[in-house]
Amino acid sequence: MKVLVIGKGGREHALVWKLAQSPRVERVFCAPGNPGTGMDGTNVPIEIHEFEKLIRFAKGEKIGLTVVGPEEPLVNGIVDAFQKEGLRVFGPRQSAARIEGSKVFCKQLMRHADVPTAEFKIFDHSEPAKYWVETREYPVVVKADGLAAGKGVIVCNTSEDAKKAIDRVMVQEEFGRQAGRQAVIEKRLEGEELSVLALVGGRSIFPLPPTQDHKSLNDGDQGPNTGGMGAYCPAPKGTPELMAKIESEVFVPIVHAMKRARYPFNGLLYGGIMLTNQGPKVLEFNARFGDPETQPLLMRLKSDLLDLLEAAVDETLAEMDESKVVWDERPAVCVVMASGGYPGKFENGKPIAGLDEVSRMADVKVFHAATKVDGNRIVTDGGRVLGVTALGDTLAAAKERAYEAVRKISFKGAHYRTDIADKALRQV
Ligand code: AMP
Ligand code: GLY
């Protein structure tokens, strides 16, 4: 079978790399891809929003399965467009992708399905929102309704802060017009965050091993929020008991509610879960694989990823033989190397050294996230540049191996955290 992956980040590189290992996959294409996906598969110069061109390509190449990486095309209805043309595609339809695309929709759905989440209120206008925040306990979180590429979530410690945040979201429309039409204001939750990714098809849910992401830019969870500076899998916090609780209290009610409401979720449902001292509570849902969580997760998958994705698409997850889904016993750690200045301003085009040497290291894989070919060199081309991922006999060994590789790679201004997985190491 020929497979097409849509996207160009580290997550898509991991998907392409893993799908290319499937004995049933003849060829993997990636649109538009990056130099990493070009090495493990074949890049196609079509952008993620060019639905018609993507459909034409999928038909022309007789693609057996298209896998959509990022949220934007999902929220814009790429799955509906492919299905209308009779093409097989992994991902939720537009109506279900709203779980990520609209925070208002997501919170209302959680309330309806009785899924534990932070207490909240929804506002259509800034004035009543400003009035309401005067009487709150702090901190609160102000959120713009729509997709805001990981931004649009503002933690506020005083009512003055909250009013400024409301202005930014709803008056200045800093996160876009659509996203500023409504705002969610909720209590800030405290605890550690766990990423729980599950394949979903119809009523069936197949949870994948728990992972943890590191959202802050700097060591010790300091500095601004980013798209994710590193991740590890499995996260020891996600004990079998806790995972069972999250499945029954979060995934089952939400998936069933979506099915009943006739916008069934199909694809990968990602729950961002805060482990509070009152139990797990949902911070957000994403309608796609996490980035960088997917990198260490797929590094550990020994069996065929295509089987899993197809079972979700065909709604046969419930019949799947679980013993055929094999995970490496060893933990995996992914360290993101970012451009200096990210998530603020940074320069592109810095030549990257050391990739060849690291490609010969056993149990290490460098996933490209924002790189570009420039002549005969690979250069930086975005904020999060590489996801250096390694397996080890223990979590400590995986971390050590990942950093051994990181130290061999260099580009001007490179920034990375040095404490990925330490949170878990302190627990074991
Ligand atoms: P969201 O855009 O809703 O997915 O939130 C993005 C990130 O902001 C989450 O992964 C958390 O790190 C943080 N966050 C969102 N809501 C809250 C909350 N109520 N309390 C604490 N942190 C939050
Ligand atoms: N790592 C966070 C996300 O994928 O949204």
CSV table of N, CA, C and O in Angstrom, one decimal, residues 49-119:
chain,number,residue,atom,x,y,z
A,49,HIS,N,-2.7,23.1,3.3
A,49,HIS,CA,-4.0,23.7,3.1
A,49,HIS,C,-4.5,23.5,1.7
A,49,HIS,O,-5.6,23.9,1.3
A,50,GLU,N,-3.7,22.9,0.8
A,50,GLU,CA,-4.1,22.8,-0.6
A,50,GLU,C,-4.8,21.5,-0.8
A,50,GLU,O,-4.3,20.5,-1.4
A,51,PHE,N,-6.1,21.4,-0.3
A,51,PHE,CA,-6.8,20.2,-0.3
A,51,PHE,C,-7.0,19.6,-1.7
A,51,PHE,O,-6.9,18.4,-1.8
A,52,GLU,N,-7.3,20.5,-2.6
A,52,GLU,CA,-7.6,19.9,-4.0
A,52,GLU,C,-6.4,19.2,-4.6
A,52,GLU,O,-6.5,18.2,-5.2
A,53,LYS,N,-5.2,19.9,-4.4
A,53,LYS,CA,-4.0,19.3,-4.9
A,53,LYS,C,-3.7,18.0,-4.2
A,53,LYS,O,-3.2,17.0,-4.8
A,54,LEU,N,-3.9,18.0,-2.9
A,54,LEU,CA,-3.6,16.8,-2.1
A,54,LEU,C,-4.5,15.6,-2.6
A,54,LEU,O,-4.1,14.5,-2.7
A,55,ILE,N,-5.8,16.0,-2.8
A,55,ILE,CA,-6.8,14.9,-3.3
A,55,ILE,C,-6.3,14.4,-4.6
A,55,ILE,O,-6.3,13.2,-4.9
A,56,ARG,N,-6.0,15.3,-5.5
A,56,ARG,CA,-5.5,14.9,-6.9
A,56,ARG,C,-4.3,14.0,-6.8
A,56,ARG,O,-4.2,13.0,-7.4
A,57,PHE,N,-3.4,14.4,-5.9
A,57,PHE,CA,-2.2,13.5,-5.7
A,57,PHE,C,-2.6,12.1,-5.2
A,57,PHE,O,-2.1,11.1,-5.7
A,58,ALA,N,-3.4,12.1,-4.2
A,58,ALA,CA,-3.8,10.8,-3.6
A,58,ALA,C,-4.5,9.9,-4.6
A,58,ALA,O,-4.3,8.7,-4.6
A,59,LYS,N,-5.3,10.5,-5.4
A,59,LYS,CA,-6.0,9.7,-6.4
A,59,LYS,C,-5.0,9.2,-7.5
A,59,LYS,O,-5.0,8.1,-7.8
A,60,GLY,N,-4.2,10.1,-7.9
A,60,GLY,CA,-3.2,9.8,-9.0
A,60,GLY,C,-2.3,8.7,-8.6
A,60,GLY,O,-1.9,7.8,-9.3
A,61,GLU,N,-1.8,8.7,-7.3
A,61,GLU,CA,-0.9,7.7,-6.8
A,61,GLU,C,-1.5,6.5,-6.2
A,61,GLU,O,-0.9,5.6,-5.7
A,62,LYS,N,-2.9,6.5,-6.2
A,62,LYS,CA,-3.6,5.4,-5.6
A,62,LYS,C,-3.2,5.2,-4.1
A,62,LYS,O,-2.8,4.1,-3.7
A,63,ILE,N,-3.2,6.3,-3.4
A,63,ILE,CA,-2.8,6.2,-2.0
A,63,ILE,C,-3.9,5.4,-1.2
A,63,ILE,O,-5.1,5.7,-1.3
A,64,GLY,N,-3.4,4.4,-0.5
A,64,GLY,CA,-4.3,3.6,0.3
A,64,GLY,C,-4.8,4.1,1.6
A,64,GLY,O,-5.8,3.8,2.2
A,65,LEU,N,-3.9,5.0,2.2
A,65,LEU,CA,-4.3,5.7,3.4
A,65,LEU,C,-3.5,7.0,3.5
A,65,LEU,O,-2.3,7.0,3.4
A,66,THR,N,-4.3,8.1,3.9
A,66,THR,CA,-3.7,9.4,4.1
A,66,THR,C,-3.8,9.6,5.6
A,66,THR,O,-4.8,9.4,6.2
A,67,VAL,N,-2.6,10.0,6.2
A,67,VAL,CA,-2.6,10.3,7.7
A,67,VAL,C,-2.4,11.8,7.8
A,67,VAL,O,-1.4,12.3,7.4
A,68,VAL,N,-3.3,12.5,8.5
A,68,VAL,CA,-3.2,13.9,8.7
A,68,VAL,C,-2.5,14.2,10.0
A,68,VAL,O,-3.0,13.8,11.1
A,69,GLY,N,-1.3,14.9,9.9
A,69,GLY,CA,-0.6,15.2,11.2
A,69,GLY,C,-1.1,16.4,11.9
A,69,GLY,O,-1.6,16.3,13.1
A,70,PRO,N,-1.1,17.6,11.4
A,70,PRO,CA,-1.5,18.8,12.2
A,70,PRO,C,-3.0,19.1,12.3
A,70,PRO,O,-3.8,18.6,11.5
A,71,GLU,N,-3.3,20.0,13.3
A,71,GLU,CA,-4.7,20.2,13.6
A,71,GLU,C,-5.4,21.1,12.5
A,71,GLU,O,-6.6,21.0,12.3
A,72,GLU,N,-4.6,22.0,11.9
A,72,GLU,CA,-5.2,23.0,11.1
A,72,GLU,C,-6.1,22.4,9.9
A,72,GLU,O,-7.2,22.8,9.8
A,73,PRO,N,-5.5,21.5,9.1
A,73,PRO,CA,-6.3,21.0,8.1
A,73,PRO,C,-7.5,20.1,8.6
A,73,PRO,O,-8.6,20.1,8.0
A,74,LEU,N,-7.3,19.5,9.8
A,74,LEU,CA,-8.4,18.8,10.4
A,74,LEU,C,-9.6,19.7,10.7
A,74,LEU,O,-10.7,19.4,10.4
A,75,VAL,N,-9.2,20.8,11.4
A,75,VAL,CA,-10.3,21.7,11.8
A,75,VAL,C,-10.9,22.4,10.5
A,75,VAL,O,-12.1,22.7,10.5
A,76,ASN,N,-10.2,22.5,9.4
A,76,ASN,CA,-10.7,23.0,8.2
A,76,ASN,C,-11.4,22.0,7.3
A,76,ASN,O,-11.7,22.3,6.2
A,77,GLY,N,-11.5,20.8,7.8
A,77,GLY,CA,-12.3,19.8,7.0
A,77,GLY,C,-11.6,19.0,6.0
A,77,GLY,O,-12.3,18.5,5.1
A,78,ILE,N,-10.4,18.7,6.2
A,78,ILE,CA,-9.7,17.9,5.1
A,78,ILE,C,-10.2,16.5,5.1
A,78,ILE,O,-10.3,15.9,4.0
A,79,VAL,N,-10.6,15.9,6.2
A,79,VAL,CA,-11.1,14.5,6.2
A,79,VAL,C,-12.4,14.4,5.5
A,79,VAL,O,-12.6,13.5,4.7
A,80,ASP,N,-13.3,15.4,5.7
A,80,ASP,CA,-14.5,15.4,4.9
A,80,ASP,C,-14.3,15.5,3.4
A,80,ASP,O,-14.9,14.8,2.7
A,81,ALA,N,-13.3,16.4,3.1
A,81,ALA,CA,-13.0,16.6,1.6
A,81,ALA,C,-12.4,15.3,1.0
A,81,ALA,O,-12.8,14.9,-0.1
A,82,PHE,N,-11.6,14.6,1.7
A,82,PHE,CA,-11.0,13.3,1.2
A,82,PHE,C,-12.1,12.2,1.1
A,82,PHE,O,-12.2,11.5,0.1
A,83,GLN,N,-12.9,12.1,2.2
A,83,GLN,CA,-14.0,11.1,2.2
A,83,GLN,C,-15.0,11.3,1.1
A,83,GLN,O,-15.5,10.4,0.5
A,84,LYS,N,-15.3,12.6,0.8
A,84,LYS,CA,-16.2,12.9,-0.3
A,84,LYS,C,-15.8,12.3,-1.6
A,84,LYS,O,-16.5,12.0,-2.5
A,85,GLU,N,-14.4,12.2,-1.7
A,85,GLU,CA,-13.9,11.7,-3.0
A,85,GLU,C,-13.6,10.2,-2.9
A,85,GLU,O,-12.9,9.7,-3.7
A,86,GLY,N,-14.1,9.6,-1.8
A,86,GLY,CA,-13.9,8.2,-1.7
A,86,GLY,C,-12.5,7.8,-1.2
A,86,GLY,O,-12.1,6.6,-1.4
A,87,LEU,N,-11.7,8.7,-0.7
A,87,LEU,CA,-10.4,8.4,-0.2
A,87,LEU,C,-10.3,8.0,1.2
A,87,LEU,O,-11.0,8.6,2.1
A,88,ARG,N,-9.5,7.1,1.6
A,88,ARG,CA,-9.4,6.6,3.0
A,88,ARG,C,-8.4,7.5,3.7
A,88,ARG,O,-7.3,7.8,3.2
A,89,VAL,N,-8.8,8.0,4.9
A,89,VAL,CA,-8.0,9.0,5.6
A,89,VAL,C,-8.1,8.8,7.1
A,89,VAL,O,-9.2,8.4,7.6
A,90,PHE,N,-7.0,8.9,7.8
A,90,PHE,CA,-6.9,8.8,9.2
A,90,PHE,C,-7.0,10.2,9.8
A,90,PHE,O,-6.2,11.1,9.6
A,91,GLY,N,-8.1,10.4,10.7
A,91,GLY,CA,-8.3,11.7,11.3
A,91,GLY,C,-9.7,12.0,11.5
A,91,GLY,O,-10.6,11.4,10.8
A,92,PRO,N,-10.1,12.9,12.4
A,92,PRO,CA,-11.5,13.2,12.6
A,92,PRO,C,-12.1,14.1,11.6
A,92,PRO,O,-11.3,14.9,11.0
A,93,ARG,N,-13.4,14.0,11.3
A,93,ARG,CA,-14.0,15.0,10.4
A,93,ARG,C,-14.1,16.3,11.1
A,93,ARG,O,-13.9,16.4,12.3
A,94,GLN,N,-14.4,17.3,10.3
A,94,GLN,CA,-14.5,18.7,10.8
A,94,GLN,C,-15.3,18.8,12.1
A,94,GLN,O,-15.0,19.5,13.1
A,95,SER,N,-16.5,18.2,12.1
A,95,SER,CA,-17.4,18.3,13.2
A,95,SER,C,-16.8,17.8,14.5
A,95,SER,O,-17.1,18.3,15.6
A,96,ALA,N,-16.0,16.8,14.4
A,96,ALA,CA,-15.3,16.2,15.6
A,96,ALA,C,-14.0,16.9,15.9
A,96,ALA,O,-13.7,17.0,17.1
A,97,ALA,N,-13.4,17.4,14.9
A,97,ALA,CA,-12.1,18.2,15.2
A,97,ALA,C,-12.3,19.5,16.0
A,97,ALA,O,-11.4,20.1,16.5
A,98,ARG,N,-13.6,19.9,16.1
A,98,ARG,CA,-13.9,21.0,16.9
A,98,ARG,C,-13.5,20.9,18.3
A,98,ARG,O,-13.4,21.8,19.1
A,99,ILE,N,-13.3,19.6,18.7
A,99,ILE,CA,-12.9,19.4,20.1
A,99,ILE,C,-11.6,20.1,20.4
A,99,ILE,O,-11.3,20.4,21.5
A,100,GLU,N,-10.8,20.2,19.3
A,100,GLU,CA,-9.5,21.0,19.5
A,100,GLU,C,-9.7,22.4,18.9
A,100,GLU,O,-9.1,23.4,19.5
A,101,GLY,N,-10.5,22.6,17.9
A,101,GLY,CA,-10.6,23.9,17.2
A,101,GLY,C,-11.4,24.9,18.0
A,101,GLY,O,-11.2,26.1,17.7
A,102,SER,N,-12.3,24.5,18.9
A,102,SER,CA,-13.0,25.4,19.6
A,102,SER,C,-13.0,25.1,21.1
A,102,SER,O,-13.5,24.0,21.5
A,103,LYS,N,-12.5,25.9,21.9
A,103,LYS,CA,-12.4,25.6,23.4
A,103,LYS,C,-13.8,25.7,24.0
A,103,LYS,O,-14.1,25.0,24.9
A,104,VAL,N,-14.6,26.6,23.4
A,104,VAL,CA,-16.0,26.7,23.9
A,104,VAL,C,-16.7,25.3,23.7
A,104,VAL,O,-17.3,24.8,24.6
A,105,PHE,N,-16.6,24.8,22.5
A,105,PHE,CA,-17.2,23.5,22.1
A,105,PHE,C,-16.7,22.5,23.1
A,105,PHE,O,-17.5,21.6,23.6
A,106,CYS,N,-15.4,22.4,23.2
A,106,CYS,CA,-14.8,21.4,24.0
A,106,CYS,C,-15.2,21.4,25.5
A,106,CYS,O,-15.6,20.4,26.1
A,107,LYS,N,-15.3,22.6,26.1
A,107,LYS,CA,-15.7,22.8,27.5
A,107,LYS,C,-17.2,22.4,27.6
A,107,LYS,O,-17.5,21.7,28.6
A,108,GLN,N,-18.0,22.8,26.7
A,108,GLN,CA,-19.4,22.5,26.8
A,108,GLN,C,-19.6,21.0,26.6
A,108,GLN,O,-20.5,20.4,27.3
A,109,LEU,N,-18.9,20.4,25.8
A,109,LEU,CA,-19.0,18.9,25.6
A,109,LEU,C,-18.5,18.2,26.9
A,109,LEU,O,-19.2,17.2,27.3
A,110,MET,N,-17.5,18.7,27.5
A,110,MET,CA,-17.0,18.1,28.7
A,110,MET,C,-18.1,18.2,29.8
A,110,MET,O,-18.3,17.3,30.6
A,111,ARG,N,-18.7,19.4,29.9
A,111,ARG,CA,-19.7,19.6,30.9
A,111,ARG,C,-20.9,18.6,30.7
A,111,ARG,O,-21.4,17.9,31.6
A,112,HIS,N,-21.3,18.5,29.4
A,112,HIS,CA,-22.4,17.6,29.0
A,112,HIS,C,-22.1,16.2,29.3
A,112,HIS,O,-22.9,15.4,29.8
A,113,ALA,N,-20.8,15.8,29.1
A,113,ALA,CA,-20.4,14.4,29.3
A,113,ALA,C,-19.9,14.1,30.7
A,113,ALA,O,-19.5,12.9,31.0
A,114,ASP,N,-19.9,15.1,31.5
A,114,ASP,CA,-19.5,14.9,32.9
A,114,ASP,C,-18.0,14.5,33.0
A,114,ASP,O,-17.7,13.6,33.8
A,115,VAL,N,-17.2,15.1,32.2
A,115,VAL,CA,-15.8,14.8,32.2
A,115,VAL,C,-15.1,15.8,33.2
A,115,VAL,O,-15.4,17.0,33.0
A,116,PRO,N,-14.2,15.4,34.1
A,116,PRO,CA,-13.6,16.3,35.0
A,116,PRO,C,-12.7,17.3,34.3
A,116,PRO,O,-11.8,17.0,33.6
A,117,THR,N,-13.0,18.6,34.6
A,117,THR,CA,-12.2,19.7,34.0
A,117,THR,C,-12.3,20.9,34.9
A,117,THR,O,-13.1,20.9,35.8
A,118,ALA,N,-11.5,21.9,34.6
A,118,ALA,CA,-11.5,23.1,35.5
A,118,ALA,C,-12.9,23.8,35.3
A,118,ALA,O,-13.4,23.9,34.2
A,119,GLU,N,-13.4,24.4,36.5
A,119,GLU,CA,-14.6,25.1,36.4
A,119,GLU,C,-14.4,26.3,35.5
A,119,GLU,O,-13.3,26.9,35.4
